[in-house]
Amino acid sequence: MFFEFALIGTTASGKTSLANALAKQFKAVILSLDSLCVYKEINIASAKTPRQTLKELDYFGIDLLSVNEHFNVNLFIKEYKKAKKFAQTKNTPLIITGGTSFYLKTMMEGLSAKVEEKKSSLTNDEIYVLMQKIDPKFKSEKNDTYRLRKWFSIYESTGELPSEFLKKTLQKGVIDKLLIYEIVWDKELLKKNIAKRTRLMLENGLIEEAKYLFGNFNPDLKPLNSIGLKECKSFLNKELSLSELENLINIHTAQLAKRQRTFNKKFQSIPLEFDSAFEILSQKLKSLT
């Protein structure tokens, strides 16, 4: 029967392999919650599910665009609707999984009206001071470039307090209720898993993938400055040795995992240890059939 749930967790926590195993056993549909997997040309750096597995399973949210095409959360919401309709037609579970939990949060809480970005010579610190003075209800950290620039653009474009503008224009989310499971790891064990995955990426051709991407697309494109690729850019420019490249990817990935752990606290999720997650979720799905 149709049943949707989300499987979240930090990068390298095993979400995708777990979702794939569940999908194979229960003929479930998978919606990839990953901002890099949407690009056709980024395969190794995104830790994308292997081609053969993608052919065997019903996957959405993969290979939607080229890296020089713009992707935003609205396109992801459309992909979610397609995946849900497909799963409902098949009368089978829908698993929403990946590391870009911002998309999941937006689908649940809704989107406010979009405002064109305004260019500014102001630094993050200057925008933050202005925001605190004019609109202290707007929540943003000092180093959150995206939210600070968003605040500034709304303020400049509308003349309204951005906190009030966002509240006034907020549209209902596309998901009312959702069961969310979070894969949790001991931090030191996760670091070891990150190192193992980085080594595997390098062995599978990460540097060659980066060389192709930087040779055929504008190197300043946002997806090409993601973890794994931006370090390879420095390596290809002879700014890093191979060992320094590997170490830097590990460091940046661990930092990302920390940010993801913090963001995922926004959800009321059910924590699961990776080693027991498959059995627990299998029992849950079996109980629904």
Short mmCIF file of C-alpha atoms in Angstrom, two decimals:
data_model
loop_
_atom_site.label_atom_id
_atom_site.label_comp_id
_atom_site.label_asym_id
_atom_site.label_seq_id
_atom_site.Cartn_x
_atom_site.Cartn_y
_atom_site.Cartn_z
CA MET A 1 0.00 0.00 0.00
CA PHE A 2 1.04 3.63 -0.41
CA PHE A 3 2.94 5.00 2.57
CA GLU A 4 5.49 7.81 2.53
CA PHE A 5 8.29 8.45 4.98
CA ALA A 6 11.61 10.29 5.06
CA LEU A 7 15.03 8.90 5.80
CA ILE A 8 17.47 11.65 6.78
CA GLY A 9 20.94 11.78 8.27
CA THR A 10 24.37 13.24 7.69
CA THR A 11 26.44 12.72 4.60
CA ALA A 12 28.06 9.23 4.51
CA SER A 13 25.56 7.85 7.02
CA GLY A 14 24.31 5.13 4.66
CA LYS A 15 20.88 6.62 3.88
CA THR A 16 20.99 5.82 0.19
CA SER A 17 22.15 2.21 0.55
CA LEU A 18 19.46 1.65 3.18
CA ALA A 19 16.76 3.20 0.99
CA ASN A 20 17.90 1.11 -2.00
CA ALA A 21 17.76 -2.11 0.05
CA LEU A 22 14.25 -1.29 1.30
CA ALA A 23 13.11 -0.35 -2.21
CA LYS A 24 14.32 -3.67 -3.61
CA GLN A 25 12.49 -5.67 -0.95
CA PHE A 26 9.23 -3.69 -0.94
CA LYS A 27 9.19 -2.37 -4.53
CA ALA A 28 9.22 1.14 -3.07
CA VAL A 29 9.70 4.37 -5.02
CA ILE A 30 12.63 6.58 -4.00
CA LEU A 31 12.79 10.37 -4.17
CA SER A 32 16.38 11.55 -3.87
CA LEU A 33 16.69 14.48 -1.48
CA ASP A 34 20.08 15.58 -2.77
CA SER A 35 21.00 18.89 -4.37
CA LEU A 36 23.90 17.40 -6.38
CA CYS A 37 22.29 14.22 -7.67
CA VAL A 38 19.95 16.34 -9.82
CA TYR A 39 22.88 17.04 -12.16
CA LYS A 40 23.56 14.57 -14.95
CA GLU A 41 27.30 15.16 -15.07
CA ILE A 42 28.05 14.86 -11.35
CA ASN A 43 28.15 11.20 -10.42
CA ILE A 44 31.13 10.43 -8.22
CA ALA A 45 31.25 13.69 -6.25
CA SER A 46 27.54 13.33 -5.47
CA ALA A 47 27.89 9.69 -4.35
CA LYS A 48 25.07 8.97 -6.78
CA THR A 49 23.49 5.52 -6.78
CA PRO A 50 25.17 3.32 -9.46
CA ARG A 51 23.58 3.31 -12.92
CA GLN A 52 22.59 -0.34 -12.79
CA THR A 53 20.72 0.17 -9.50
CA LEU A 54 18.99 3.26 -10.89
CA LYS A 55 17.72 1.12 -13.76
CA GLU A 56 16.42 -1.55 -11.39
CA LEU A 57 14.57 0.82 -9.04
CA ASP A 58 11.94 3.53 -9.45
CA TYR A 59 13.96 6.68 -8.76
CA PHE A 60 13.00 10.35 -8.87
CA GLY A 61 15.14 13.44 -8.32
CA ILE A 62 18.14 12.06 -10.24
CA ASP A 63 19.74 13.44 -13.44
CA LEU A 64 17.19 16.19 -13.97
CA LEU A 65 19.47 18.95 -15.28
CA SER A 66 22.88 19.80 -16.64
CA VAL A 67 25.22 21.63 -14.26
CA ASN A 68 24.80 24.87 -16.23
CA GLU A 69 21.03 24.83 -15.66
CA HIS A 70 19.40 26.42 -12.63
CA PHE A 71 17.79 24.23 -9.99
CA ASN A 72 15.61 25.45 -7.14
CA VAL A 73 13.25 24.09 -4.53
CA ASN A 74 10.19 24.69 -6.74
CA LEU A 75 11.52 22.17 -9.25
CA PHE A 76 12.10 19.72 -6.42
CA ILE A 77 8.51 20.11 -5.22
CA LYS A 78 7.32 19.25 -8.74
CA GLU A 79 9.53 16.14 -8.67
CA TYR A 80 8.04 15.16 -5.29
CA LYS A 81 4.53 15.42 -6.71
CA LYS A 82 5.51 13.20 -9.64
CA ALA A 83 7.11 10.62 -7.33
CA LYS A 84 4.10 10.59 -5.00
CA LYS A 85 1.62 10.16 -7.86
CA PHE A 86 3.73 7.32 -9.29
CA ALA A 87 3.93 5.56 -5.91
CA GLN A 88 0.19 5.97 -5.35
CA THR A 89 -0.51 4.51 -8.78
CA LYS A 90 1.71 1.52 -7.98
CA ASN A 91 0.21 1.36 -4.47
CA THR A 92 3.69 1.09 -3.01
CA PRO A 93 5.78 3.03 -0.42
CA LEU A 94 7.57 6.28 -1.21
CA ILE A 95 10.95 6.80 0.48
CA ILE A 96 12.23 10.38 0.57
CA THR A 97 15.94 10.32 1.34
CA GLY A 98 19.08 12.42 1.03
CA GLY A 99 21.22 15.01 2.70
CA THR A 100 19.52 18.24 1.55
CA SER A 101 17.02 18.41 4.40
CA PHE A 102 16.23 22.04 3.53
CA TYR A 103 14.08 20.72 0.66
CA LEU A 104 12.18 18.46 3.04
CA LYS A 105 11.61 21.30 5.49
CA THR A 106 10.30 23.51 2.69
CA MET A 107 7.90 20.83 1.45
CA MET A 108 6.49 20.52 4.94
CA GLU A 109 6.37 24.19 5.93
CA GLY A 110 5.69 25.83 2.55
CA LEU A 111 7.29 28.52 0.40
CA SER A 112 7.01 32.30 0.57
CA ALA A 113 6.87 34.54 -2.49
CA LYS A 114 10.13 34.66 -4.40
CA VAL A 115 12.01 37.96 -4.62
CA GLU A 116 14.76 38.66 -7.13
CA GLU A 117 18.20 38.79 -5.56
CA LYS A 118 19.61 42.28 -5.12
CA LYS A 119 23.34 42.77 -5.52
CA SER A 120 25.05 44.58 -2.68
CA SER A 121 28.54 45.66 -1.71
CA LEU A 122 27.64 45.20 1.95
CA THR A 123 29.43 42.44 3.83
CA ASN A 124 27.61 39.75 5.79
CA ASP A 125 28.52 41.53 9.02
CA GLU A 126 27.08 44.81 7.77
CA ILE A 127 23.85 43.17 6.62
CA TYR A 128 23.59 41.35 9.94
CA VAL A 129 23.92 44.59 11.92
CA LEU A 130 21.29 46.25 9.70
CA MET A 131 18.96 43.27 10.07
CA GLN A 132 19.32 43.24 13.86
CA LYS A 133 18.49 46.95 13.98
CA ILE A 134 15.55 46.96 11.55
CA ASP A 135 14.11 43.46 11.71
CA PRO A 136 15.30 41.50 14.79
CA LYS A 137 12.51 38.93 14.35
CA PHE A 138 14.26 37.59 11.24
CA LYS A 139 16.41 34.64 12.26
CA SER A 140 19.84 34.25 10.70
CA GLU A 141 23.35 33.48 11.85
CA LYS A 142 26.13 35.97 11.11
CA ASN A 143 27.79 33.61 8.66
CA ASP A 144 24.63 32.43 6.86
CA THR A 145 25.22 34.16 3.52
CA TYR A 146 22.08 32.72 1.90
CA ARG A 147 19.66 33.99 4.56
CA LEU A 148 21.38 37.35 4.99
CA ARG A 149 21.33 38.04 1.25
CA LYS A 150 17.72 36.87 1.12
CA TRP A 151 16.82 39.29 3.91
CA PHE A 152 18.57 42.17 2.13
CA SER A 153 16.91 41.39 -1.22
CA ILE A 154 13.42 41.32 0.29
CA TYR A 155 14.04 44.54 2.21
CA GLU A 156 15.41 46.37 -0.84
CA SER A 157 12.76 45.06 -3.25
CA THR A 158 9.64 45.47 -1.13
CA GLY A 159 10.45 48.06 1.51
CA GLU A 160 8.75 45.73 4.00
CA LEU A 161 10.18 43.96 6.99
CA PRO A 162 11.34 40.61 5.53
CA SER A 163 10.11 38.67 8.57
CA GLU A 164 6.58 40.06 7.98
CA PHE A 165 6.80 39.68 4.19
CA LEU A 166 7.72 35.99 4.46
CA LYS A 167 4.93 35.32 6.95
CA LYS A 168 2.37 37.17 4.80
CA THR A 169 3.25 35.40 1.55
CA LEU A 170 3.82 31.90 2.96
CA GLN A 171 1.99 29.19 1.02
CA LYS A 172 0.91 25.90 2.54
CA GLY A 173 3.41 23.05 2.36
CA VAL A 174 2.78 20.07 0.06
CA ILE A 175 3.26 17.55 2.89
CA ASP A 176 0.91 17.71 5.88
CA LYS A 177 2.32 14.93 8.03
CA LEU A 178 5.34 12.74 7.52
CA LEU A 179 7.08 10.08 9.53
CA ILE A 180 10.79 10.95 9.60
CA TYR A 181 13.59 8.58 10.58
CA GLU A 182 17.13 9.85 11.17
CA ILE A 183 20.16 7.61 10.83
CA VAL A 184 22.53 8.41 13.70
CA TRP A 185 26.19 7.50 14.08
CA ASP A 186 28.88 7.91 16.69
CA LYS A 187 30.90 10.92 15.48
CA GLU A 188 34.24 9.09 15.38
CA LEU A 189 32.77 6.15 13.49
CA LEU A 190 31.19 8.55 11.01
CA LYS A 191 34.57 10.20 10.43
CA LYS A 192 36.01 6.80 9.57
CA ASN A 193 33.12 6.16 7.19
CA ILE A 194 33.69 9.55 5.57
CA ALA A 195 37.37 8.73 5.06
CA LYS A 196 36.47 5.35 3.55
CA ARG A 197 34.01 6.96 1.15
CA THR A 198 36.47 9.68 0.12
CA ARG A 199 39.11 7.06 -0.68
CA LEU A 200 36.57 5.11 -2.74
CA MET A 201 35.56 8.24 -4.66
CA LEU A 202 39.18 8.95 -5.52
CA GLU A 203 39.72 5.35 -6.63
CA ASN A 204 36.56 5.51 -8.76
CA GLY A 205 37.73 8.59 -10.68
CA LEU A 206 36.74 11.72 -8.74
CA ILE A 207 39.71 13.69 -10.08
CA GLU A 208 38.92 12.66 -13.66
CA GLU A 209 35.27 13.69 -13.19
CA ALA A 210 36.38 17.07 -11.82
CA LYS A 211 38.82 17.56 -14.72
CA TYR A 212 36.01 16.92 -17.22
CA LEU A 213 33.61 19.28 -15.43
CA PHE A 214 36.08 22.15 -15.08
CA GLY A 215 37.19 21.67 -18.68
CA ASN A 216 33.67 21.78 -20.13
CA PHE A 217 31.72 24.13 -17.86
CA ASN A 218 32.21 27.46 -16.13
CA PRO A 219 34.25 26.58 -13.03
CA ASP A 220 32.38 29.24 -11.03
CA LEU A 221 29.05 27.41 -11.33
CA LYS A 222 27.62 26.70 -7.89
CA PRO A 223 27.44 22.88 -8.26
CA LEU A 224 31.11 22.80 -9.26
CA ASN A 225 32.06 24.42 -5.97
CA SER A 226 30.61 21.64 -3.86
CA ILE A 227 32.67 19.46 -1.52
CA GLY A 228 34.85 17.07 -3.47
CA LEU A 229 34.94 19.18 -6.61
CA LYS A 230 36.25 22.44 -5.14
CA GLU A 231 39.16 20.58 -3.53
CA CYS A 232 39.87 18.83 -6.83
CA LYS A 233 39.99 22.24 -8.49
CA SER A 234 42.82 23.22 -6.14
CA PHE A 235 44.57 19.91 -6.81
CA LEU A 236 44.30 20.36 -10.58
CA ASN A 237 45.73 23.86 -10.17
CA LYS A 238 48.68 22.23 -8.36
CA GLU A 239 47.79 23.98 -5.09
CA LEU A 240 47.41 20.67 -3.21
CA SER A 241 49.16 17.32 -3.14
CA LEU A 242 47.09 14.14 -3.50
CA SER A 243 47.26 13.42 0.24
CA GLU A 244 46.31 17.03 1.03
CA LEU A 245 43.37 16.73 -1.37
CA GLU A 246 42.08 13.62 0.36
CA ASN A 247 42.55 15.11 3.82
CA LEU A 248 40.80 18.35 2.90
CA ILE A 249 37.79 16.52 1.47
CA ASN A 250 37.53 14.55 4.71
CA ILE A 251 37.70 17.71 6.81
CA HIS A 252 35.10 19.58 4.76
CA THR A 253 32.78 16.56 4.67
CA ALA A 254 32.98 16.21 8.47
CA GLN A 255 32.16 19.90 8.80
CA LEU A 256 29.17 19.41 6.52
CA ALA A 257 28.00 16.49 8.64
CA LYS A 258 28.11 18.72 11.71
CA ARG A 259 25.96 21.35 9.97
CA GLN A 260 23.52 18.68 8.83
CA ARG A 261 23.19 17.29 12.36
CA THR A 262 22.34 20.77 13.59
CA PHE A 263 19.80 21.40 10.82
CA ASN A 264 18.12 18.03 11.31
CA LYS A 265 17.28 18.99 14.88
CA LYS A 266 14.49 21.07 13.32
CA PHE A 267 12.59 17.84 12.61
CA GLN A 268 10.70 15.65 15.03
CA SER A 269 12.46 12.53 13.83
CA ILE A 270 12.86 9.00 15.14
CA PRO A 271 16.57 8.17 15.64
CA LEU A 272 17.81 4.86 14.26
CA GLU A 273 21.24 3.26 14.52
CA PHE A 274 22.38 2.28 11.03
CA ASP A 275 23.05 -1.36 11.95
CA SER A 276 19.45 -1.92 13.12
CA ALA A 277 17.66 0.49 10.75
CA PHE A 278 16.94 -2.01 7.96
CA GLU A 279 15.28 -4.52 10.28
CA ILE A 280 13.20 -1.87 12.07
CA LEU A 281 12.01 -0.23 8.85
CA SER A 282 11.35 -3.60 7.23
CA GLN A 283 9.07 -4.54 10.12
CA LYS A 284 7.31 -1.21 9.80
CA LEU A 285 6.68 -1.68 6.08
CA LYS A 286 5.61 -5.32 6.54
CA SER A 287 3.01 -4.20 9.09
CA LEU A 288 1.43 -1.95 6.48
CA THR A 289 1.04 -4.62 3.81
#
